Short mmCIF file of C-alpha atoms in Angstrom, two decimals:
data_model
loop_
_atom_site.label_atom_id
_atom_site.label_comp_id
_atom_site.label_asym_id
_atom_site.label_seq_id
_atom_site.Cartn_x
_atom_site.Cartn_y
_atom_site.Cartn_z
CA MET A 293 12.98 -21.41 -15.64
CA THR A 294 14.85 -20.14 -13.35
CA THR A 295 14.12 -18.45 -9.35
CA PHE A 296 14.82 -15.01 -11.14
CA ASP A 297 13.03 -15.01 -14.21
CA TYR A 298 9.59 -16.19 -12.29
CA ALA A 299 10.32 -12.86 -10.30
CA GLN A 300 10.72 -11.07 -12.95
CA VAL A 301 7.48 -12.59 -14.68
CA PHE A 302 5.38 -11.68 -11.51
CA GLU A 303 7.05 -8.05 -11.34
CA ASN A 304 6.19 -7.39 -14.87
CA GLU A 305 2.45 -9.50 -14.80
CA TYR A 306 0.64 -9.71 -11.66
CA ARG A 307 2.50 -7.13 -9.16
CA PRO A 308 -0.05 -3.98 -8.75
CA SER A 309 2.10 -1.10 -9.92
CA ARG A 310 3.25 1.73 -7.35
CA ARG A 311 0.56 3.56 -8.48
CA ILE A 312 -2.24 2.21 -7.62
CA ARG A 313 -0.95 0.65 -4.43
CA ARG A 314 -0.50 4.16 -3.60
CA ALA A 315 -4.25 5.13 -4.96
CA VAL A 316 -5.73 2.39 -2.75
CA ALA A 317 -3.69 3.46 0.48
CA ARG A 318 -4.85 6.79 0.02
CA VAL A 319 -8.79 5.22 -0.20
CA VAL A 320 -8.37 2.74 2.39
CA TRP A 321 -7.01 6.05 5.01
CA ALA A 322 -9.73 7.84 3.81
CA GLY A 323 -12.42 5.54 4.71
CA LEU A 324 -10.83 4.67 8.51
CA PHE A 325 -11.13 9.21 8.56
CA LEU A 326 -14.40 9.09 8.13
CA VAL A 327 -15.34 5.33 9.99
CA ARG A 328 -13.08 5.82 13.06
CA PRO A 329 -11.57 9.24 12.97
CA ALA A 330 -10.01 8.65 16.15
CA LEU A 331 -8.43 5.70 15.66
CA ALA A 332 -6.47 7.16 12.30
CA GLN A 333 -5.61 10.27 13.70
CA ARG A 334 -4.01 7.96 16.83
CA ILE A 335 -2.18 5.42 13.85
CA TRP A 336 -0.97 8.60 11.15
CA ARG A 337 0.39 10.51 14.93
CA GLU A 338 2.17 7.08 16.31
CA ARG A 339 3.51 6.60 12.64
CA ARG A 340 5.01 10.13 12.81
CA GLY A 341 6.75 9.68 16.15
#
């Protein structure tokens, strides 16, 4: 098995799908807005540029 084969196995079997990763990111953002809204807004503004 080559390195490419291992990479393909990882992509297909172990890496979470994009939909799951986005959902988790949204949950984390929502939690941050609830717990530390000022920090969340500062990060949001810095990311927007």
